[in-house]
Amino acid sequence: MRVKAQVAMVMHLDKCIGCHTCSVTCKTTWTNRPGTEYMWFNNVETRPGVGYPQEWENQDYYKGGWELKNGKLRLRAGGPITKLMNIFYNPNMGSMDDYYEPWTYDYDHLINSPKSEHLPVARPKSMITGNYMDKPEWGSNWDDDLAGGSEVVSRDPNVKGLQDHIAMEYEKTFMMYLPRICEHCLNPSCVASCPSGALYKRDEDGIVLVDQEECRGWRFCMNGCPYNKVYYNWNTHKAEKCNFCYPRTEAGLPTICSETCVGRIRYIGVVLYDADRVKAAASVEDPQDLYEAQLNCFLDPFDDEVIKAAKEAGINEEWIKGAQESPIYKMAMKWKIALPLHPEYRTLPMVWYVPPLSPIMNHITNEEELNTDGYIPAVDQMRIPISYLASLLSAGDTSVIRKVLLKLTAMRVHMRSVNVGGIDEIGKSKLLEEAGTDVETIEEMARLLGVAKYDERFVIPTGRREMDDDLHYRQGACSLEDLAPPEGLVTFSSERGK
Amino acid sequence: MEAIFWWVIFPYITLAIMIFGSIYRFAHRQLTWVAPSTEFFEKKWLKIGSPLFHYGLLFAFIGHVMGMVIPKGFYHWIGVSDHMYHILAIYGGGLAGLMIVAGAVILLIRKMTIDRVRVHATFADFFSVISLIIVAGLGVYVTLVYNTTVVAYEYRDTIGPWFRSLFVFQPQYELMRAVPFVFQLHVISAFALFASIPFTRLVHLYSAPVHYLNRPYQQYRSRSAYKRKGI
């Protein structure tokens, strides 16, 4: 057993209102420099839709993530030899047209234009070339709230895979929001794709980072990541990605996207996992078993043996306590209501999602007279097809989604009967049994999902500075490398303790 | 005196600039040490130009090792006659040279005509591409034109030994006196190009990531060095 700690996030999609506050605060924090204009470490997609970059789930195009070939785990875009052969031209990498050409507006013209018959306008202007753009044709959330209509929706790779046709008639449409950040995977394919070895997973907290001094700009990480969450800075010619706001999490603060989330949909906590089980888990035959396999990598932070092994691996009391109180551990492992995004990419992602329930219930009109069992068929006839959610969150296994939705429904029904009175007691119905849960758990769930305060949603132990090599020296230095005192900058990778 | 300058002083100065300049940039300008790709802006022309150019360079490098570094005696010893060598050198070298020139011209035109690429191209970028076209163009000329129309020049008796003599610090500059002018020009322009390497995008040639071939896929790194030091 090789115990490692990982900071992880769960997003409760029911509460996402699609306001993009997370994206904007992230952008103003991290990607407001030249070369990063088009980057969104955090973005919010309307589903069904093509997302950002367009059709990022289409792995026939981007060839991201891992695949199982003859029982062996290999990179879909090819191993080291293929990569070195393709190093002069990467055939699978997206171009700026797959993302979008960032633009600003010629605001000066509004103030400085000479007197004329017509009102002056601010024309869009490319932030790449400085040329005027006649009409911007795509942006990071161009198809927000189904704005693209059936034309864009039909290009959603998840829609293409559905058995039944999705009607885009007004009365039958459905949508949901999907906020996305880097998944900080347990088996990251971006790290494996990097020829220079510049990408790495941090030992202490599992955050996946790019060493800006070692990155040589070979760009295989861009499409090597199946979530397309590594970006190429055209100005510095190096890769950049979500860093889980490590300067904040090291100080015990949540990431800026979580901190500013209006709907308070995000939860951050620590989980312990066994690094020795990762490879086997990523290599299971059936993609639908990947969710269970990933769950098996996680360790019970209350188990004495796990605690002992964790301490031996250098994980301190505070982090073990963090893992025990972790909201992620509760939602993903204990209650099993959070699911990984696209487990079939075999990267074992660590940002999980509680699937949305509310649109299911919208068409129940007789809730006052409905007995508890009456909710069970409602789950199966939900507005968002279970198969669509399954395509996103469980490699197509609808039974996993159904179980989660039944738990959430049971929670809803029970809390409704507690607060406004129900037709019958939940204990007498089959709902609890079908959902595989009990009243006590449901009430705990309702608290965490509904009313949990800041310290319950974000349980983040601080960075383990006491193990730093030279604390006295680092006093007053910023953890952003370039801001540290110049005499402290190490130059050669051998000095950086790889 | 002139021969000493061009065949002793000039090569050593340019090589010194290349070596010490590169070391300085590697040590102090890590953040600029990249292969500054513009594939993100434009893929269609790069798909043709870049592999053509880079693979051409790889072949040309191998060709120069065969012609300059490996002595003539070695070929005789393994039974390759001068005639066989020249056939191989003209076809192989000519093809590699043409690949470089064609690829570089495509990349240069792309750099000049595609807005997104041109706007972010620097003087150094244009300098590198144009000087590579000159050096490779002269190389193609001596291989394909001079060798076939004037005389199949035996550079393995003159340029080769002179080049090797540079590395033992006993430069035999008198060997270069009788070398035809176009060959001399090719050599001088190549050394000038070497001197420009630390100041341009060409530094990425040192960073060919061959260690990727025997590296474990997953990389873990500790935030601080406490584990390494065993504290």
XYZ file of C-alpha atoms in Angstrom:
729
model
C 0.000 0.000 0.000
C 1.423 3.354 -1.095
C -0.820 5.977 0.502
C -1.080 9.334 -1.182
C -3.302 12.297 -0.457
C -5.295 14.057 -3.136
C -7.295 17.253 -2.979
C -10.509 16.739 -4.895
C -13.661 18.590 -5.798
C -17.327 17.680 -6.101
C -19.804 19.874 -7.940
C -23.484 19.570 -7.165
C -24.998 20.259 -10.581
C -28.507 20.778 -9.239
C -27.374 24.058 -7.775
C -25.480 25.393 -10.787
C -27.313 28.345 -12.271
C -24.883 28.810 -15.159
C -23.818 32.326 -14.162
C -20.141 31.886 -15.180
C -18.925 33.656 -12.053
C -16.429 30.845 -11.494
C -15.063 31.264 -15.025
C -14.736 35.016 -14.687
C -13.014 35.029 -11.309
C -10.708 32.283 -12.482
C -9.880 34.246 -15.599
C -9.114 37.447 -13.748
C -6.914 35.490 -11.361
C -4.959 33.314 -13.762
C -5.450 33.952 -17.473
C -5.605 37.683 -18.049
C -2.177 37.939 -19.710
C -1.200 38.074 -23.393
C -1.154 34.546 -24.789
C -3.818 33.352 -22.381
C -6.807 35.305 -23.679
C -8.492 32.242 -25.089
C -7.821 30.060 -22.045
C -10.514 29.219 -19.557
C -9.060 27.044 -16.786
C -12.661 26.964 -15.586
C -15.531 27.078 -18.034
C -19.248 26.397 -17.808
C -20.892 24.487 -20.616
C -24.564 24.157 -21.413
C -25.420 20.539 -22.057
C -26.391 19.234 -24.523
C -23.877 21.239 -26.511
C -20.423 21.039 -28.012
C -18.558 22.538 -25.058
C -15.184 24.240 -25.087
C -13.137 23.534 -27.098
C -15.753 22.431 -29.585
C -16.531 18.730 -29.372
C -13.787 18.071 -26.815
C -15.397 14.699 -26.096
C -14.836 13.569 -29.665
C -11.763 11.423 -29.055
C -11.681 10.238 -32.660
C -10.571 13.781 -33.387
C -8.422 14.763 -30.399
C -7.265 11.242 -29.475
C -7.073 12.106 -25.787
C -6.792 9.863 -22.756
C -5.987 6.187 -22.547
C -7.274 3.126 -24.326
C -6.990 -0.552 -23.602
C -5.291 -2.410 -26.412
C -4.629 -6.136 -26.070
C -5.192 -5.795 -22.343
C -2.568 -3.066 -22.056
C -3.125 0.544 -21.142
C -1.761 2.901 -23.785
C -2.172 6.516 -24.793
C -4.824 6.867 -27.469
C -2.644 9.305 -29.427
C 0.238 6.828 -29.410
C 3.246 6.071 -27.256
C 6.670 7.750 -27.120
C 7.858 6.516 -30.518
C 4.734 7.709 -32.329
C 4.975 10.996 -30.471
C 8.609 11.616 -31.383
C 7.771 10.858 -35.028
C 4.955 13.408 -34.860
C 6.905 16.013 -32.951
C 7.215 18.364 -35.924
C 3.484 18.328 -36.527
C 0.940 17.036 -34.049
C -1.967 15.769 -36.162
C -4.410 15.500 -33.239
C -3.962 18.873 -31.614
C -6.777 21.400 -31.796
C -6.114 24.789 -33.329
C -7.337 28.204 -32.279
C -10.403 27.682 -34.486
C -11.447 24.758 -32.294
C -11.373 27.097 -29.307
C -12.080 30.586 -30.612
C -10.231 33.700 -31.653
C -10.399 36.055 -28.674
C -11.478 39.585 -29.389
C -12.033 42.924 -27.772
C -13.922 45.969 -29.014
C -12.624 49.202 -30.428
C -14.002 51.262 -27.546
C -11.789 54.226 -28.394
C -13.860 54.827 -31.464
C -16.925 55.525 -29.331
C -15.146 58.501 -27.780
C -12.921 59.706 -30.573
C -15.057 59.320 -33.676
C -15.759 62.528 -35.575
C -19.282 63.914 -35.633
C -21.406 61.905 -38.025
C -24.944 61.166 -38.971
C -24.942 57.712 -37.380
C -24.038 56.587 -33.911
C -20.441 55.348 -33.677
C -20.024 51.661 -32.996
C -17.291 49.681 -31.256
C -16.162 47.120 -33.807
C -14.842 43.767 -32.648
C -11.086 43.499 -32.945
C -9.000 40.323 -32.770
C -6.714 40.072 -29.762
C -4.409 37.849 -31.775
C -3.822 39.840 -34.942
C -5.239 43.235 -34.007
C -7.381 43.143 -37.162
C -11.034 44.064 -37.136
C -13.306 41.048 -37.216
C -16.398 41.391 -39.354
C -18.319 39.093 -37.104
C -17.082 36.885 -34.291
C -18.464 33.430 -34.993
C -17.610 31.407 -31.934
C -16.689 31.873 -28.297
C -16.096 29.773 -25.218
C -19.806 29.723 -24.348
C -21.344 30.639 -27.686
C -24.026 27.974 -27.299
C -24.961 29.064 -23.774
C -28.523 28.101 -22.779
C -28.982 26.097 -26.001
C -28.369 29.229 -28.062
C -26.988 27.108 -30.855
C -30.303 25.293 -31.261
C -30.544 21.906 -32.847
C -27.654 22.704 -35.156
C -25.158 22.752 -32.288
C -26.881 20.228 -30.030
C -26.714 17.544 -32.689
C -22.915 17.904 -32.693
C -22.668 16.957 -29.009
C -20.760 13.647 -28.986
C -22.971 12.431 -26.108
C -26.113 13.124 -28.114
C -24.691 11.290 -31.109
C -24.233 8.197 -28.971
C -27.795 8.143 -27.658
C -30.146 5.397 -28.733
C -33.212 7.573 -28.847
C -33.380 10.791 -30.778
C -33.429 13.950 -28.683
C -36.284 16.148 -29.729
C -35.410 19.799 -29.833
C -39.034 20.883 -29.789
C -39.583 23.640 -27.309
C -41.777 21.638 -24.926
C -39.420 18.698 -24.857
C -36.005 20.327 -24.636
C -33.813 19.905 -21.609
C -30.571 21.426 -20.522
C -28.129 21.448 -17.664
C -24.909 23.236 -16.855
C -21.561 21.535 -16.615
C -18.777 23.601 -15.013
C -15.393 22.114 -15.828
C -11.896 22.521 -14.452
C -8.814 20.329 -14.712
C -9.639 16.933 -13.249
C -6.270 16.486 -11.490
C -6.532 12.819 -12.418
C -4.959 9.929 -10.549
C -3.693 8.575 -13.871
C -3.177 11.801 -15.833
C -2.649 11.282 -19.550
C -1.293 14.828 -20.000
C 1.604 13.947 -17.692
C 2.199 10.750 -19.629
C 2.036 12.638 -22.944
C 4.689 15.207 -22.057
C 7.958 14.381 -23.833
C 9.943 16.786 -21.635
C 8.576 15.505 -18.337
C 7.517 19.036 -17.450
C 4.060 18.032 -16.274
C 3.921 16.309 -12.934
C 1.588 15.301 -10.160
C 2.480 16.747 -6.799
C 3.295 14.147 -4.182
C 1.702 16.075 -1.336
C -1.738 16.897 -2.735
C -2.018 15.338 -6.184
C -2.324 18.659 -7.995
C -1.148 18.342 -11.606
C 1.179 21.190 -12.576
C 3.358 22.315 -15.486
C 6.968 23.184 -14.685
C 7.272 26.386 -16.702
C 11.050 26.081 -16.848
C 11.041 22.573 -18.204
C 8.174 22.871 -20.684
C 9.573 23.037 -24.214
C 6.272 23.581 -25.971
C 5.903 20.201 -27.700
C 2.088 20.463 -27.214
C 1.221 16.784 -26.799
C -0.451 17.527 -23.463
C -3.059 19.705 -25.191
C -4.839 16.834 -26.846
C -3.329 14.160 -24.599
C -5.733 15.438 -21.955
C -9.131 14.021 -22.985
C -10.817 16.919 -21.192
C -8.729 19.373 -23.254
C -7.822 21.271 -20.115
C -4.173 21.963 -20.900
C -3.670 25.076 -22.977
C -0.856 26.394 -25.153
C 0.230 29.938 -24.389
C 1.132 31.343 -27.803
C 3.109 34.119 -26.171
C 5.440 32.134 -23.925
C 5.083 28.985 -26.083
C 4.565 26.916 -22.939
C 1.641 24.918 -21.604
C -0.600 26.254 -18.861
C -3.420 24.674 -16.964
C -5.650 24.875 -13.920
C -3.422 24.603 -10.861
C -6.234 24.089 -8.348
C -5.261 27.548 -7.053
C -2.421 25.925 -5.147
C -1.255 29.162 -3.527
C -4.745 29.350 -1.992
C -5.227 25.690 -1.100
C -1.777 25.579 0.488
C -3.026 28.305 2.785
C -6.213 26.346 3.525
C -8.433 28.465 1.278
C -10.725 27.049 -1.413
C -9.957 27.622 -5.089
C -11.166 30.959 -6.450
C -13.892 29.254 -8.529
C -15.246 27.585 -5.387
C -14.873 30.649 -3.227
C -16.907 32.800 -5.595
C -19.497 30.208 -6.650
C -22.895 31.860 -6.318
C -24.837 28.625 -6.052
C -22.295 27.158 -3.598
C -22.212 24.049 -5.719
C -18.570 23.227 -5.055
C -17.039 21.139 -2.307
C -13.343 20.600 -1.692
C -11.702 18.005 0.491
C -8.910 15.501 0.769
C -9.096 11.826 -0.060
C -6.498 9.159 0.592
C -5.777 6.654 -2.137
C -3.481 3.764 -2.794
C -1.137 4.686 -5.651
C -0.297 1.017 -6.184
C -3.884 0.293 -7.244
C -4.123 3.074 -9.820
C -2.718 1.269 -12.827
C -4.826 -1.835 -12.321
C -7.925 0.296 -11.815
C -7.327 2.189 -15.049
C -6.809 -1.083 -16.906
C -10.099 -2.880 -16.154
C -11.634 -4.437 -19.235
C -15.137 -2.966 -19.274
C -15.297 0.875 -19.253
C -18.443 0.632 -17.138
C -16.382 -0.967 -14.363
C -14.027 2.001 -14.198
C -16.198 3.879 -11.715
C -16.163 0.979 -9.252
C -12.471 0.383 -9.906
C -11.661 3.987 -9.101
C -13.719 3.789 -5.904
C -11.581 0.805 -4.928
C -8.437 2.935 -5.128
C -9.664 5.164 -2.314
C -8.830 4.309 1.272
C -10.981 4.536 4.360
C -9.427 7.329 6.451
C -10.891 5.821 9.638
C -9.159 2.462 9.151
C -6.280 2.072 11.633
C -4.034 0.389 9.116
C -4.614 3.133 6.569
C -3.803 5.755 9.176
C -0.618 3.930 10.105
C 0.465 3.582 6.466
C -0.430 7.223 5.782
C 1.760 8.387 8.642
C 4.599 6.247 7.363
C 4.165 7.889 3.944
C 4.686 11.280 5.555
C 1.037 12.379 5.692
C 0.520 14.278 8.915
C -2.318 14.329 11.473
C -3.927 17.409 10.005
C -4.264 15.808 6.587
C -5.590 12.547 7.999
C -8.155 14.530 9.974
C -8.950 16.439 6.775
C -9.531 13.167 4.951
C -11.893 12.006 7.712
C -13.966 15.162 7.584
C -13.762 15.470 3.825
C -17.065 16.282 2.086
C -15.654 14.520 -0.966
C -15.194 11.301 0.946
C -18.814 11.491 2.081
C -20.368 12.301 -1.294
C -18.234 10.195 -3.583
C -17.305 7.226 -1.431
C -19.706 6.942 1.484
C -23.023 7.970 -0.037
C -21.991 7.371 -3.669
C -23.967 10.296 -5.014
C -21.058 11.934 -6.862
C -19.727 10.468 -10.091
C -16.581 11.017 -12.174
C -16.843 12.824 -15.524
C -16.219 10.461 -18.432
C -14.551 7.614 -16.529
C -14.128 5.823 -19.870
C -11.077 8.002 -20.610
C -9.278 5.895 -17.980
C -7.517 8.847 -16.379
C -9.333 8.389 -13.031
C -10.484 12.023 -12.762
C -10.786 13.682 -9.358
C -13.444 16.343 -9.956
C -16.753 14.561 -9.463
C -20.349 15.566 -10.097
C -23.664 15.055 -8.348
C -26.070 14.682 -11.302
C -28.901 17.207 -11.566
C -32.326 16.166 -10.378
C -34.549 19.207 -10.516
C -35.555 19.117 -14.169
C -36.861 15.607 -13.580
C -39.417 16.790 -11.120
C -40.633 19.759 -13.054
C -43.271 17.750 -14.858
C -44.746 16.277 -11.675
C -47.831 18.395 -11.251
C -49.706 16.433 -8.586
C -46.985 16.319 -5.944
C -49.525 17.057 -3.166
C -51.412 13.823 -3.822
C -48.463 11.709 -4.925
C -47.502 8.891 -2.600
C -43.813 8.120 -2.170
C -43.753 5.152 -4.531
C -45.115 7.412 -7.229
C -41.736 9.121 -7.486
C -39.955 5.990 -8.652
C -41.349 5.975 -12.204
C -40.736 9.723 -12.349
C -37.001 9.109 -12.186
C -37.221 6.874 -15.210
C -39.193 9.389 -17.209
C -37.074 12.379 -16.398
C -36.660 15.276 -18.722
C -32.900 14.854 -19.017
C -32.661 11.300 -20.366
C -30.814 9.074 -17.904
C -28.836 7.763 -20.853
C -27.516 11.271 -21.530
C -26.304 11.631 -17.942
C -24.888 8.127 -18.121
C -22.930 9.068 -21.211
C -21.356 11.938 -19.256
C -20.850 10.408 -15.840
C -20.808 6.614 -15.925
C -19.555 5.450 -19.325
C -23.140 4.748 -20.344
C -24.194 2.655 -17.350
C -27.711 3.935 -16.626
C -28.154 1.831 -13.485
C -25.460 3.892 -11.691
C -27.210 7.170 -12.555
C -30.631 5.761 -11.652
C -29.394 4.767 -8.220
C -27.957 8.232 -7.539
C -31.126 9.942 -8.743
C -33.267 7.680 -6.558
C -31.155 8.664 -3.541
C -31.581 12.322 -4.357
C -35.315 11.775 -4.914
C -35.628 9.967 -1.593
C -33.851 12.877 0.052
C -36.226 15.314 -1.581
C -39.332 13.371 -0.656
C -38.239 12.835 2.934
C -37.205 16.445 3.522
C -40.478 17.545 1.946
C -42.462 15.393 4.334
C -40.393 16.682 7.279
C -40.894 20.307 6.336
C -44.335 20.501 4.699
C -45.792 17.090 5.487
C -46.159 14.210 3.075
C -48.835 11.790 2.047
C -47.157 8.819 3.670
C -44.035 8.058 5.638
C -40.947 7.344 3.602
C -40.196 4.289 5.715
C -43.267 2.528 4.400
C -42.407 2.955 0.721
C -40.096 1.056 -1.559
C -38.180 4.227 -2.432
C -35.573 3.903 0.343
C -34.999 0.285 -0.493
C -34.611 0.930 -4.208
C -32.260 3.815 -3.518
C -30.294 1.697 -1.051
C -30.137 4.326 1.664
C -31.662 5.164 5.038
C -33.279 8.133 6.727
C -30.220 9.026 8.791
C -27.963 9.202 5.729
C -30.579 11.171 3.830
C -30.728 13.817 6.534
C -26.948 14.075 6.633
C -26.942 14.398 2.829
C -29.596 17.087 2.920
C -27.514 19.077 5.342
C -24.320 18.891 3.275
C -26.087 19.547 -0.021
C -28.481 22.158 1.266
C -27.292 24.171 4.222
C -23.620 23.342 4.803
C -21.524 26.341 5.729
C -18.118 27.354 4.421
C -16.076 25.106 6.758
C -18.210 22.087 5.963
C -18.014 22.575 2.217
C -14.300 23.302 2.192
C -12.165 21.087 4.395
C -8.673 21.935 3.223
C -5.629 21.221 5.372
C -2.847 23.725 4.804
C 0.316 22.972 2.857
C 2.798 20.907 4.744
C 5.353 23.635 5.207
C 6.874 22.172 8.333
C 8.606 19.670 6.089
C 10.126 22.359 3.924
C 13.843 22.135 3.547
C 14.611 25.665 4.687
C 11.720 27.338 6.408
C 13.813 30.202 7.689
C 14.877 31.049 4.168
C 11.381 30.804 2.748
C 9.933 33.117 5.309
C 8.364 35.984 3.435
C 8.718 34.351 0.033
C 5.722 33.680 -2.163
C 5.034 30.175 -3.340
C 4.853 31.454 -6.913
C 8.378 30.645 -7.983
C 9.231 33.852 -9.773
C 8.295 36.016 -6.823
C 10.714 34.338 -4.469
C 13.915 36.221 -3.706
C 16.251 35.934 -6.691
C 19.056 34.257 -4.798
C 16.589 31.513 -3.935
C 15.730 30.577 -7.505
C 17.082 27.167 -8.301
C 18.106 26.770 -11.893
C 18.767 23.143 -12.669
C 16.132 20.494 -12.404
C 18.480 18.289 -10.394
C 18.297 20.887 -7.639
C 14.527 20.857 -7.600
C 14.088 17.516 -5.932
C 12.341 15.557 -8.642
C 46.632 35.418 -43.143
C 43.200 35.467 -44.682
C 43.090 31.682 -44.552
C 43.916 31.735 -40.846
C 41.037 34.087 -40.202
C 38.398 32.121 -42.102
C 39.498 28.611 -41.230
C 40.864 29.033 -37.718
C 39.708 32.205 -36.015
C 36.209 32.448 -37.458
C 35.147 28.847 -36.735
C 36.430 29.014 -33.164
C 34.776 32.358 -32.483
C 31.426 31.214 -33.863
C 31.566 27.886 -32.021
C 32.495 29.698 -28.804
C 29.515 32.034 -29.188
C 27.302 29.037 -29.861
C 28.494 27.026 -26.866
C 28.808 29.750 -24.251
C 25.758 31.631 -25.490
C 23.666 28.486 -25.275
C 24.938 27.677 -21.795
C 24.170 31.208 -20.646
C 20.651 31.108 -22.076
C 19.988 27.671 -20.621
C 21.145 28.770 -17.193
C 19.531 32.183 -17.047
C 16.730 32.287 -19.599
C 14.969 28.960 -19.010
C 11.573 30.527 -19.593
C 12.547 31.369 -23.183
C 13.956 27.913 -23.939
C 11.205 26.477 -26.148
C 10.258 25.139 -29.542
C 8.039 28.130 -30.358
C 5.383 26.365 -32.345
C 2.708 28.234 -34.243
C 0.715 25.093 -34.958
C -2.006 26.458 -32.711
C -2.543 29.299 -35.206
C -2.230 27.428 -38.468
C -2.109 23.707 -39.205
C -2.602 23.213 -42.920
C 0.695 24.556 -44.248
C 2.654 23.523 -41.179
C 1.593 19.941 -41.830
C 3.541 19.985 -45.107
C 6.342 22.422 -44.355
C 7.442 21.471 -40.864
C 7.957 17.703 -41.249
C 9.604 18.241 -44.647
C 12.016 20.768 -43.178
C 12.797 18.971 -39.928
C 13.176 15.489 -41.371
C 15.354 17.015 -44.109
C 17.568 18.514 -41.409
C 17.813 15.169 -39.624
C 18.883 13.421 -42.831
C 21.304 16.231 -43.670
C 22.829 15.965 -40.192
C 23.391 12.246 -40.675
C 24.851 12.967 -44.116
C 27.294 15.480 -42.673
C 28.382 13.025 -40.006
C 29.012 10.531 -42.807
C 30.956 12.987 -44.917
C 32.749 15.178 -42.397
C 33.223 13.110 -39.277
C 33.811 9.600 -40.641
C 37.210 9.503 -42.451
C 37.523 8.328 -46.015
C 39.682 5.385 -44.950
C 36.768 3.919 -43.031
C 34.674 3.647 -46.196
C 37.492 1.919 -48.041
C 37.918 -0.445 -45.113
C 34.245 -1.497 -45.201
C 34.427 -1.765 -48.981
C 32.538 1.313 -50.127
C 34.234 2.684 -53.238
C 34.514 6.414 -53.888
C 32.071 6.084 -56.740
C 29.457 4.350 -54.576
C 29.916 6.987 -51.891
C 29.386 9.822 -54.332
C 26.257 8.283 -55.783
C 24.837 7.946 -52.274
C 25.954 11.442 -51.280
C 24.461 13.073 -54.361
C 21.104 11.304 -54.198
C 20.735 11.182 -50.433
C 22.284 14.558 -49.717
C 20.478 16.192 -52.608
C 17.136 14.867 -51.446
C 17.730 15.959 -47.844
C 18.826 19.407 -49.008
C 15.822 19.809 -51.271
C 13.542 18.773 -48.394
C 15.078 21.434 -46.163
C 14.858 24.179 -48.759
C 11.324 23.303 -49.852
C 10.126 22.981 -46.252
C 11.796 26.205 -45.152
C 10.397 28.122 -48.109
C 6.890 26.879 -47.286
C 7.395 27.879 -43.648
C 8.765 31.285 -44.663
C 5.838 32.012 -46.974
C 3.487 30.830 -44.246
C 5.216 33.130 -41.793
C 4.794 36.058 -44.149
C 1.251 35.514 -45.370
C -0.782 34.038 -42.502
C -1.808 36.972 -40.321
C -1.892 35.144 -37.005
C 1.605 33.773 -37.564
C 3.184 36.906 -39.037
C 2.067 39.234 -36.277
C 3.913 37.247 -33.638
C 7.041 36.453 -35.696
C 10.181 38.276 -34.575
C 13.249 39.424 -36.467
C 15.137 36.438 -35.040
C 12.496 34.060 -36.440
C 12.873 35.442 -39.955
C 16.656 35.537 -39.586
C 16.773 31.831 -38.698
C 14.560 30.686 -41.537
C 16.261 32.832 -44.170
C 19.782 31.879 -43.092
C 18.789 28.221 -43.071
C 17.515 28.605 -46.617
C 20.844 30.194 -47.632
C 22.995 27.531 -45.956
C 20.862 24.657 -47.204
C 20.524 26.249 -50.638
C 24.312 26.412 -50.985
C 24.469 22.823 -49.782
C 21.986 21.729 -52.425
C 23.890 23.674 -55.065
C 27.237 22.050 -54.306
C 25.688 18.606 -54.052
C 23.357 18.594 -57.018
C 24.803 21.188 -59.414
C 28.512 21.578 -58.730
C 29.141 17.884 -58.193
C 27.437 16.901 -61.419
C 28.375 19.731 -63.769
C 31.872 20.903 -62.724
C 33.561 18.054 -60.887
C 32.556 15.478 -58.280
C 34.550 17.273 -55.619
C 36.263 15.053 -53.062
C 35.640 17.077 -49.893
C 36.594 14.079 -47.794
C 40.243 14.905 -48.567
C 40.059 18.571 -47.616
C 37.006 19.851 -45.741
C 36.559 16.632 -43.760
C 40.092 16.482 -42.302
C 40.013 20.245 -41.670
C 36.702 19.965 -39.815
C 37.991 17.130 -37.650
C 41.223 19.009 -36.996
C 39.198 21.807 -35.369
C 38.170 19.480 -32.570
C 41.700 18.413 -31.695
C 42.770 22.057 -31.680
C 45.276 21.505 -34.487
C 43.413 23.280 -37.313
C 44.873 22.386 -40.709
C 43.723 25.579 -42.397
C 45.985 25.099 -45.429
C 43.695 22.237 -46.515
C 40.930 24.751 -47.123
C 42.891 26.987 -49.486
C 42.191 24.959 -52.597
C 38.534 24.270 -51.807
C 36.127 25.667 -54.424
C 34.533 28.964 -53.473
C 30.923 27.714 -53.169
C 32.013 25.043 -50.712
C 33.864 27.685 -48.719
C 30.759 29.849 -48.722
C 28.620 26.937 -47.508
C 31.032 26.296 -44.616
C 31.324 29.950 -43.589
C 27.586 30.592 -43.725
C 26.990 27.438 -41.688
C 29.361 28.588 -38.946
C 27.702 32.003 -38.927
C 24.383 30.205 -38.451
C 25.829 28.231 -35.534
C 26.753 31.486 -33.823
C 23.152 32.692 -34.071
C 21.693 29.616 -32.355
C 21.682 30.960 -28.765
C 19.874 34.118 -29.842
C 17.078 32.519 -31.841
C 14.394 29.857 -31.658
C 16.971 27.334 -32.830
C 17.906 26.480 -29.217
C 15.136 23.906 -29.232
C 17.412 21.602 -31.201
C 19.297 20.847 -27.970
C 16.075 19.781 -26.281
C 15.057 16.889 -28.516
C 13.174 14.862 -25.879
C 14.787 11.476 -26.489
C 14.715 10.661 -22.769
C 10.925 10.323 -23.177
C 11.606 6.888 -24.666
C 12.769 5.397 -21.376
C 10.887 7.436 -18.842
C 8.002 6.136 -16.714
C 4.719 7.600 -17.926
C 3.679 9.124 -14.621
C 5.797 11.768 -12.952
C 5.460 12.566 -9.268
C 7.319 15.439 -7.717
C 7.468 16.611 -4.199
C 6.684 20.232 -3.498
C 9.783 20.601 -1.444
C 12.960 18.641 -1.260
C 12.377 17.192 2.183
C 12.103 13.649 0.909
C 15.308 13.774 -1.071
C 17.229 15.083 1.883
C 15.652 12.574 4.220
C 14.712 15.173 6.813
